[in-house]
PDB file of C-alpha atoms and ligand atoms in Angstrom:
ATOM      1  CA  MET T  26      66.965 104.504 189.817  1.00  0.00           C
ATOM      2  CA  SER T  27      66.738 102.213 186.811  1.00  0.00           C
ATOM      3  CA  THR T  28      69.579 102.106 184.335  1.00  0.00           C
ATOM      4  CA  LEU T  29      69.292 104.043 180.965  1.00  0.00           C
ATOM      5  CA  LEU T  30      70.314 102.058 177.647  1.00  0.00           C
ATOM      6  CA  PRO T  31      72.769 103.898 175.742  1.00  0.00           C
ATOM      7  CA  ILE T  32      71.642 104.215 172.100  1.00  0.00           C
ATOM      8  CA  SER T  33      73.038 105.864 168.955  1.00  0.00           C
ATOM      9  CA  VAL T  34      70.530 107.192 166.358  1.00  0.00           C
ATOM     10  CA  LEU T  35      71.586 107.444 162.676  1.00  0.00           C
ATOM     11  CA  VAL T  36      69.878 110.013 160.715  1.00  0.00           C
ATOM     12  CA  SER T  37      70.231 111.439 157.020  1.00  0.00           C
ATOM     13  CA  GLY T  38      67.392 114.396 157.148  1.00  0.00           C
ATOM     14  CA  SER T  39      65.135 116.073 159.142  1.00  0.00           C
ATOM     15  CA  GLY T  40      65.314 113.805 162.169  1.00  0.00           C
ATOM     16  CA  THR T  41      61.507 114.003 163.406  1.00  0.00           C
ATOM     17  CA  ASN T  42      61.926 110.320 164.720  1.00  0.00           C
ATOM     18  CA  LEU T  43      65.028 111.338 166.417  1.00  0.00           C
ATOM     19  CA  GLN T  44      63.146 114.335 168.083  1.00  0.00           C
ATOM     20  CA  ALA T  45      60.433 111.848 169.260  1.00  0.00           C
ATOM     21  CA  ILE T  46      62.939 109.692 170.869  1.00  0.00           C
ATOM     22  CA  LEU T  47      64.766 112.607 172.529  1.00  0.00           C
ATOM     23  CA  ASP T  48      61.602 114.014 173.742  1.00  0.00           C
ATOM     24  CA  ALA T  49      60.370 110.348 175.243  1.00  0.00           C
ATOM     25  CA  ALA T  50      63.667 110.173 176.910  1.00  0.00           C
ATOM     26  CA  ARG T  51      63.498 113.647 178.350  1.00  0.00           C
ATOM     27  CA  VAL T  52      60.168 113.211 180.067  1.00  0.00           C
ATOM     28  CA  GLY T  53      61.180 109.661 181.121  1.00  0.00           C
ATOM     29  CA  SER T  54      58.861 107.739 179.333  1.00  0.00           C
ATOM     30  CA  LEU T  55      61.815 105.898 177.394  1.00  0.00           C
ATOM     31  CA  PRO T  56      64.598 104.593 179.505  1.00  0.00           C
ATOM     32  CA  VAL T  57      67.594 105.382 176.957  1.00  0.00           C
ATOM     33  CA  ARG T  58      70.256 107.824 176.835  1.00  0.00           C
ATOM     34  CA  VAL T  59      71.221 109.100 173.292  1.00  0.00           C
ATOM     35  CA  VAL T  60      74.871 108.880 173.263  1.00  0.00           C
ATOM     36  CA  SER T  61      75.468 109.941 169.808  1.00  0.00           C
ATOM     37  CA  VAL T  62      73.595 111.071 166.733  1.00  0.00           C
ATOM     38  CA  ILE T  63      75.671 110.309 163.357  1.00  0.00           C
ATOM     39  CA  SER T  64      74.613 111.706 160.052  1.00  0.00           C
ATOM     40  CA  ASP T  65      75.900 111.029 156.397  1.00  0.00           C
ATOM     41  CA  GLN T  66      74.709 114.478 155.575  1.00  0.00           C
ATOM     42  CA  PRO T  67      76.447 117.503 157.124  1.00  0.00           C
ATOM     43  CA  ASP T  68      73.305 119.634 156.872  1.00  0.00           C
ATOM     44  CA  ALA T  69      70.838 117.083 158.278  1.00  0.00           C
ATOM     45  CA  TYR T  70      68.414 118.999 160.616  1.00  0.00           C
ATOM     46  CA  GLY T  71      68.854 115.949 162.783  1.00  0.00           C
ATOM     47  CA  LEU T  72      72.171 117.399 163.925  1.00  0.00           C
ATOM     48  CA  THR T  73      70.612 120.516 164.973  1.00  0.00           C
ATOM     49  CA  ARG T  74      68.131 118.683 167.060  1.00  0.00           C
ATOM     50  CA  ALA T  75      71.005 116.541 168.560  1.00  0.00           C
ATOM     51  CA  ALA T  76      73.026 119.736 169.528  1.00  0.00           C
ATOM     52  CA  LYS T  77      69.937 121.399 170.956  1.00  0.00           C
ATOM     53  CA  ALA T  78      69.521 118.273 173.095  1.00  0.00           C
ATOM     54  CA  GLY T  79      73.188 118.401 174.288  1.00  0.00           C
ATOM     55  CA  VAL T  80      73.999 114.995 172.257  1.00  0.00           C
ATOM     56  CA  PRO T  81      77.116 114.834 170.387  1.00  0.00           C
ATOM     57  CA  GLY T  82      76.433 114.904 166.777  1.00  0.00           C
ATOM     58  CA  LEU T  83      78.933 113.267 164.270  1.00  0.00           C
ATOM     59  CA  VAL T  84      79.143 113.535 160.626  1.00  0.00           C
ATOM     60  CA  LEU T  85      80.416 110.791 158.534  1.00  0.00           C
ATOM     61  CA  GLU T  86      80.132 111.920 154.784  1.00  0.00           C
ATOM     62  CA  ALA T  87      80.763 109.434 151.991  1.00  0.00           C
ATOM     63  CA  THR T  88      83.457 111.301 149.981  1.00  0.00           C
ATOM     64  CA  GLY T  89      83.851 110.746 146.411  1.00  0.00           C
ATOM     65  CA  GLY T  90      85.427 107.227 145.572  1.00  0.00           C
ATOM     66  CA  MET T  91      84.894 106.059 148.989  1.00  0.00           C
ATOM     67  CA  HIS T  92      83.588 102.396 148.881  1.00  0.00           C
ATOM     68  CA  ARG T  93      80.907 101.154 150.830  1.00  0.00           C
ATOM     69  CA  GLN T  94      83.318  98.834 152.668  1.00  0.00           C
ATOM     70  CA  GLU T  95      85.504 101.681 153.803  1.00  0.00           C
ATOM     71  CA  TYR T  96      82.337 103.755 154.837  1.00  0.00           C
ATOM     72  CA  ASP T  97      81.122 101.006 156.822  1.00  0.00           C
ATOM     73  CA  GLN T  98      84.479 100.475 158.570  1.00  0.00           C
ATOM     74  CA  ALA T  99      84.745 104.067 159.656  1.00  0.00           C
ATOM     75  CA  LEU T 100      80.774 103.943 160.592  1.00  0.00           C
ATOM     76  CA  GLY T 101      81.801 100.851 162.686  1.00  0.00           C
ATOM     77  CA  ALA T 102      84.643 102.670 164.353  1.00  0.00           C
ATOM     78  CA  LEU T 103      82.534 105.537 165.139  1.00  0.00           C
ATOM     79  CA  LEU T 104      79.843 103.397 166.644  1.00  0.00           C
ATOM     80  CA  GLY T 105      82.375 101.573 168.671  1.00  0.00           C
ATOM     81  CA  GLU T 106      83.469 104.536 170.194  1.00  0.00           C
ATOM     82  CA  SER T 107      79.880 105.541 171.188  1.00  0.00           C
ATOM     83  CA  ASP T 108      79.436 101.946 172.431  1.00  0.00           C
ATOM     84  CA  PRO T 109      75.744 101.873 172.347  1.00  0.00           C
ATOM     85  CA  GLY T 110      73.506  99.076 173.548  1.00  0.00           C
ATOM     86  CA  LEU T 111      71.339  99.599 170.572  1.00  0.00           C
ATOM     87  CA  VAL T 112      71.599 101.306 167.066  1.00  0.00           C
ATOM     88  CA  VAL T 113      68.442 103.024 165.845  1.00  0.00           C
ATOM     89  CA  LEU T 114      68.284 103.984 162.036  1.00  0.00           C
ATOM     90  CA  ALA T 115      66.067 107.011 161.823  1.00  0.00           C
ATOM     91  CA  GLY T 116      65.554 108.133 158.303  1.00  0.00           C
ATOM     92  CA  PHE T 117      69.310 106.767 157.477  1.00  0.00           C
ATOM     93  CA  MET T 118      69.356 106.693 153.930  1.00  0.00           C
ATOM     94  CA  ARG T 119      72.720 104.790 153.187  1.00  0.00           C
ATOM     95  CA  ILE T 120      72.575 101.062 152.641  1.00  0.00           C
ATOM     96  CA  LEU T 121      74.774  99.201 155.182  1.00  0.00           C
ATOM     97  CA  GLY T 122      76.941  96.238 154.333  1.00  0.00           C
ATOM     98  CA  ALA T 123      76.634  92.807 155.448  1.00  0.00           C
ATOM     99  CA  GLY T 124      79.740  92.958 157.767  1.00  0.00           C
ATOM    100  CA  LEU T 125      78.546  95.833 159.698  1.00  0.00           C
ATOM    101  CA  VAL T 126      75.034  94.727 159.807  1.00  0.00           C
ATOM    102  CA  ARG T 127      76.286  91.208 161.137  1.00  0.00           C
ATOM    103  CA  ASP T 128      78.385  93.148 163.894  1.00  0.00           C
ATOM    104  CA  TRP T 129      75.170  94.677 165.194  1.00  0.00           C
ATOM    105  CA  GLU T 130      72.572  91.949 164.568  1.00  0.00           C
ATOM    106  CA  GLY T 131      69.888  91.913 167.206  1.00  0.00           C
ATOM    107  CA  ARG T 132      71.158  95.494 168.301  1.00  0.00           C
ATOM    108  CA  MET T 133      70.096  97.453 165.297  1.00  0.00           C
ATOM    109  CA  LEU T 134      66.498  98.696 164.345  1.00  0.00           C
ATOM    110  CA  ASN T 135      64.985 100.597 161.250  1.00  0.00           C
ATOM    111  CA  VAL T 136      61.770 102.117 160.558  1.00  0.00           C
ATOM    112  CA  HIS T 137      60.670 102.010 156.929  1.00  0.00           C
ATOM    113  CA  PRO T 138      57.439 103.689 155.693  1.00  0.00           C
ATOM    114  CA  SER T 139      55.347 101.060 154.430  1.00  0.00           C
ATOM    115  CA  LEU T 140      53.709  97.771 155.411  1.00  0.00           C
ATOM    116  CA  LEU T 141      56.618  95.480 154.756  1.00  0.00           C
ATOM    117  CA  PRO T 142      57.241  93.279 152.901  1.00  0.00           C
ATOM    118  CA  ALA T 143      55.157  95.539 150.599  1.00  0.00           C
ATOM    119  CA  TYR T 144      57.209  98.404 149.139  1.00  0.00           C
ATOM    120  CA  ARG T 145      60.584  98.060 150.259  1.00  0.00           C
ATOM    121  CA  GLY T 146      62.853 100.985 148.986  1.00  0.00           C
ATOM    122  CA  LEU T 147      62.183 104.556 148.084  1.00  0.00           C
ATOM    123  CA  HIS T 148      59.312 106.663 147.470  1.00  0.00           C
ATOM    124  CA  THR T 149      56.818 104.489 149.182  1.00  0.00           C
ATOM    125  CA  HIS T 150      54.005 106.966 149.643  1.00  0.00           C
ATOM    126  CA  ARG T 151      53.895 107.897 145.848  1.00  0.00           C
ATOM    127  CA  ARG T 152      54.225 104.140 144.795  1.00  0.00           C
ATOM    128  CA  VAL T 153      51.413 103.124 147.343  1.00  0.00           C
ATOM    129  CA  LEU T 154      49.076 105.890 145.837  1.00  0.00           C
ATOM    130  CA  GLU T 155      50.023 104.997 142.224  1.00  0.00           C
ATOM    131  CA  ALA T 156      48.931 101.495 142.763  1.00  0.00           C
ATOM    132  CA  GLY T 157      45.453 102.385 143.988  1.00  0.00           C
ATOM    133  CA  GLU T 158      46.132 100.703 147.621  1.00  0.00           C
ATOM    134  CA  SER T 159      43.495 101.026 150.018  1.00  0.00           C
ATOM    135  CA  HIS T 160      46.031 100.749 153.117  1.00  0.00           C
ATOM    136  CA  HIS T 161      49.434 101.913 153.906  1.00  0.00           C
ATOM    137  CA  GLY T 162      51.329 102.320 156.974  1.00  0.00           C
ATOM    138  CA  THR T 163      54.935 101.745 158.607  1.00  0.00           C
ATOM    139  CA  SER T 164      57.006  98.975 160.089  1.00  0.00           C
ATOM    140  CA  VAL T 165      59.803  98.603 162.713  1.00  0.00           C
ATOM    141  CA  HIS T 166      62.064  95.750 162.054  1.00  0.00           C
ATOM    142  CA  PHE T 167      65.615  94.292 163.214  1.00  0.00           C
ATOM    143  CA  VAL T 168      68.154  95.101 160.656  1.00  0.00           C
ATOM    144  CA  THR T 169      69.527  92.106 158.655  1.00  0.00           C
ATOM    145  CA  GLU T 170      71.601  91.737 155.673  1.00  0.00           C
ATOM    146  CA  GLU T 171      68.550  91.899 153.420  1.00  0.00           C
ATOM    147  CA  LEU T 172      67.479  95.454 152.689  1.00  0.00           C
ATOM    148  CA  ASP T 173      64.165  96.336 154.398  1.00  0.00           C
ATOM    149  CA  GLY T 174      63.848  92.587 155.039  1.00  0.00           C
ATOM    150  CA  GLY T 175      64.552  91.928 158.647  1.00  0.00           C
ATOM    151  CA  PRO T 176      62.252  90.220 161.151  1.00  0.00           C
ATOM    152  CA  LEU T 177      59.382  92.509 161.673  1.00  0.00           C
ATOM    153  CA  ILE T 178      58.566  93.782 165.173  1.00  0.00           C
ATOM    154  CA  ALA T 179      55.710  96.340 164.780  1.00  0.00           C
ATOM    155  CA  GLN T 180      53.467  97.793 162.107  1.00  0.00           C
ATOM    156  CA  ALA T 181      51.172 100.972 162.171  1.00  0.00           C
ATOM    157  CA  LYS T 182      48.329 100.421 159.655  1.00  0.00           C
ATOM    158  CA  LEU T 183      46.142 103.250 158.095  1.00  0.00           C
ATOM    159  CA  ASP T 184      43.247 103.605 155.678  1.00  0.00           C
ATOM    160  CA  ILE T 185      44.047 105.689 152.683  1.00  0.00           C
ATOM    161  CA  GLY T 186      41.211 108.163 151.924  1.00  0.00           C
ATOM    162  CA  PRO T 187      40.271 109.687 148.514  1.00  0.00           C
ATOM    163  CA  GLU T 188      41.836 113.220 149.688  1.00  0.00           C
ATOM    164  CA  ASP T 189      45.190 111.628 150.461  1.00  0.00           C
ATOM    165  CA  THR T 190      48.373 112.767 148.701  1.00  0.00           C
ATOM    166  CA  GLU T 191      51.907 111.792 149.106  1.00  0.00           C
ATOM    167  CA  GLN T 192      52.313 114.670 151.637  1.00  0.00           C
ATOM    168  CA  THR T 193      49.374 113.847 153.843  1.00  0.00           C
ATOM    169  CA  LEU T 194      50.472 110.154 153.727  1.00  0.00           C
ATOM    170  CA  ASN T 195      54.004 111.298 154.791  1.00  0.00           C
ATOM    171  CA  ALA T 196      52.652 113.376 157.721  1.00  0.00           C
ATOM    172  CA  ARG T 197      50.113 110.515 158.842  1.00  0.00           C
ATOM    173  CA  VAL T 198      52.888 107.875 158.560  1.00  0.00           C
ATOM    174  CA  GLN T 199      55.304 109.994 160.607  1.00  0.00           C
ATOM    175  CA  ALA T 200      52.810 110.705 163.305  1.00  0.00           C
ATOM    176  CA  LEU T 201      52.360 106.902 163.759  1.00  0.00           C
ATOM    177  CA  GLU T 202      56.175 106.433 163.684  1.00  0.00           C
ATOM    178  CA  HIS T 203      56.596 108.884 166.577  1.00  0.00           C
ATOM    179  CA  ARG T 204      54.503 106.791 168.647  1.00  0.00           C
ATOM    180  CA  MET T 205      55.398 103.152 167.527  1.00  0.00           C
ATOM    181  CA  TYR T 206      59.248 103.673 167.141  1.00  0.00           C
ATOM    182  CA  PRO T 207      59.870 104.962 170.850  1.00  0.00           C
ATOM    183  CA  ALA T 208      57.419 102.261 172.040  1.00  0.00           C
ATOM    184  CA  VAL T 209      59.491  99.441 170.264  1.00  0.00           C
ATOM    185  CA  ILE T 210      62.571 101.062 171.650  1.00  0.00           C
ATOM    186  CA  ARG T 211      61.279 101.161 175.031  1.00  0.00           C
ATOM    187  CA  TRP T 212      60.459  97.146 174.647  1.00  0.00           C
ATOM    188  CA  PHE T 213      63.975  96.488 173.848  1.00  0.00           C
ATOM    189  CA  ALA T 214      65.456  98.797 176.732  1.00  0.00           C
ATOM    190  CA  GLN T 215      63.266  96.830 179.196  1.00  0.00           C
ATOM    191  CA  ASP T 216      64.786  93.783 177.934  1.00  0.00           C
ATOM    192  CA  ARG T 217      61.377  92.527 176.659  1.00  0.00           C
ATOM    193  CA  LEU T 218      62.326  92.377 172.961  1.00  0.00           C
ATOM    194  CA  ARG T 219      64.929  90.390 171.263  1.00  0.00           C
ATOM    195  CA  MET T 220      65.880  88.652 168.107  1.00  0.00           C
ATOM    196  CA  THR T 221      66.836  84.931 168.537  1.00  0.00           C
ATOM    197  CA  ASP T 222      67.766  82.783 165.600  1.00  0.00           C
ATOM    198  CA  GLY T 223      66.342  85.413 163.169  1.00  0.00           C
ATOM    199  CA  ARG T 224      62.931  85.387 164.976  1.00  0.00           C
ATOM    200  CA  VAL T 225      61.675  88.187 167.190  1.00  0.00           C
ATOM    201  CA  GLU T 226      60.591  87.520 170.664  1.00  0.00           C
ATOM    202  CA  LEU T 227      58.508  89.706 172.933  1.00  0.00           C
ATOM    203  CA  ASP T 228      58.013  89.334 176.507  1.00  0.00           C
ATOM    204  CA  GLY T 229      59.365  85.543 175.877  1.00  0.00           C
ATOM    205  CA  VAL T 230      56.838  84.749 173.299  1.00  0.00           C
ATOM    206  CA  ARG T 231      58.024  84.373 169.610  1.00  0.00           C
ATOM    207  CA  LEU T 232      56.153  86.638 167.260  1.00  0.00           C
ATOM    208  CA  GLU T 233      54.459  84.947 164.295  1.00  0.00           C
ATOM    209  CA  GLU T 234      53.375  88.342 163.025  1.00  0.00           C
ATOM    210  CA  PRO T 235      54.266  92.078 164.111  1.00  0.00           C
ATOM    211  CA  VAL T 236      52.441  93.883 166.682  1.00  0.00           C
ATOM    212  CA  THR T 237      50.210  95.705 164.493  1.00  0.00           C
ATOM    213  CA  ARG T 238      47.717  98.528 165.403  1.00  0.00           C
ATOM    214  CA  GLY T 239      45.565 100.994 163.502  1.00  0.00           C
ATOM    215  CA  GLU T 240      46.175 104.624 163.480  1.00  0.00           C
ATOM    216  CA  GLU T 241      43.711 105.341 166.427  1.00  0.00           C
ATOM    217  CA  ALA T 242      45.222 102.539 168.605  1.00  0.00           C
ATOM    218  CA  TRP T 243      48.855 103.946 168.186  1.00  0.00           C
ATOM    219  CA  LEU T 244      47.751 107.450 168.542  1.00  0.00           C
ATOM    220  CA  ARG T 245      46.156 106.718 171.706  1.00  0.00           C
ATOM    221  CA  SER T 246      48.895 104.594 173.113  1.00  0.00           C
ATOM    222  CA  SER T 247      50.989 105.926 175.872  1.00  0.00           C
ATOM    223  CA  ALA T 248      53.881 104.390 177.827  1.00  0.00           C
ATOM    224  CA  GLU T 249      53.374 100.754 178.154  1.00  0.00           C
TER     225      GLU T 249
HETATM  226  C1  GAR R 302      60.681 108.371 158.191  1.00  0.00           C
HETATM  227  O1  GAR R 302      59.451 108.518 157.781  1.00  0.00           O
HETATM  228  C2  GAR R 302      61.161 106.929 157.852  1.00  0.00           C
HETATM  229  O2  GAR R 302      60.245 105.845 157.778  1.00  0.00           O
HETATM  230  C3  GAR R 302      61.912 106.893 156.634  1.00  0.00           C
HETATM  231  O3  GAR R 302      62.446 108.219 156.531  1.00  0.00           O
HETATM  232  C4  GAR R 302      61.766 109.069 157.287  1.00  0.00           C
HETATM  233  C5  GAR R 302      62.527 109.957 158.072  1.00  0.00           C
HETATM  234  O4  GAR R 302      62.067 110.969 158.546  1.00  0.00           O
HETATM  235  N1  GAR R 302      62.894 105.982 156.351  1.00  0.00           N
HETATM  236  C6  GAR R 302      63.245 105.364 155.166  1.00  0.00           C
HETATM  237  O5  GAR R 302      62.526 105.468 154.112  1.00  0.00           O
HETATM  238  C7  GAR R 302      64.280 104.142 155.280  1.00  0.00           C
HETATM  239  N2  GAR R 302      64.134 103.441 154.365  1.00  0.00           N
HETATM  240  P1  GAR R 302      62.868 111.823 159.866  1.00  0.00           P
HETATM  241  O6  GAR R 302      64.035 112.243 159.613  1.00  0.00           O
HETATM  242  O7  GAR R 302      61.675 112.968 160.010  1.00  0.00           O
HETATM  243  O8  GAR R 302      62.752 110.878 161.121  1.00  0.00           O
END
């Protein structure tokens, strides 16, 4: 039997990406074991998803007056107790400080709903529509000290149609994330993906640009 990589997933909200990871792990297409789900929001639905899957859910709220450094220390301690081989940010909406990020460098991934480096930050779907863009998408990257700026691993790209709204873009982007994020985590769990000297290597080859696929290709893709 192959070994399962222990991972911790950090969420702030609905947790549909967490669900995609839990589902892929359950059916055996993703060789990971989710050892903890940590949320900064006590009412995040992601915690309910964790409970339903029998995964420990932990809440670490930022109480009034708590400085980022204190929060990060507490989060670092929680992560230390879970002792994952990979930390997966899945809609975790707090900015993490440099110290914590450095501790987990090369072992922390994030998914961001834009074709990075374009549209870092919040409200990406709205901003993309307002700018009249013809394309949009989502990115998975290693987390570094630069917000939404770490080395890119994979992107899913879609064409924006005249009928698209913030809501339809959100749904289309998330459907792609639910394929792409488990695929990238699988590469890491299979020891095919690593970050060396701030650069991404996949199957021993340094990536000059992220693995980029269109909507159809990601939706068609199964376990690789
Ligand atoms: C995802 O679409 C993810 O790209 C985005 O939050 C959503 C979480 O959805 N992340 C960010 O905006 C991070 N900057 P989920 O809770 O249903 O997985």
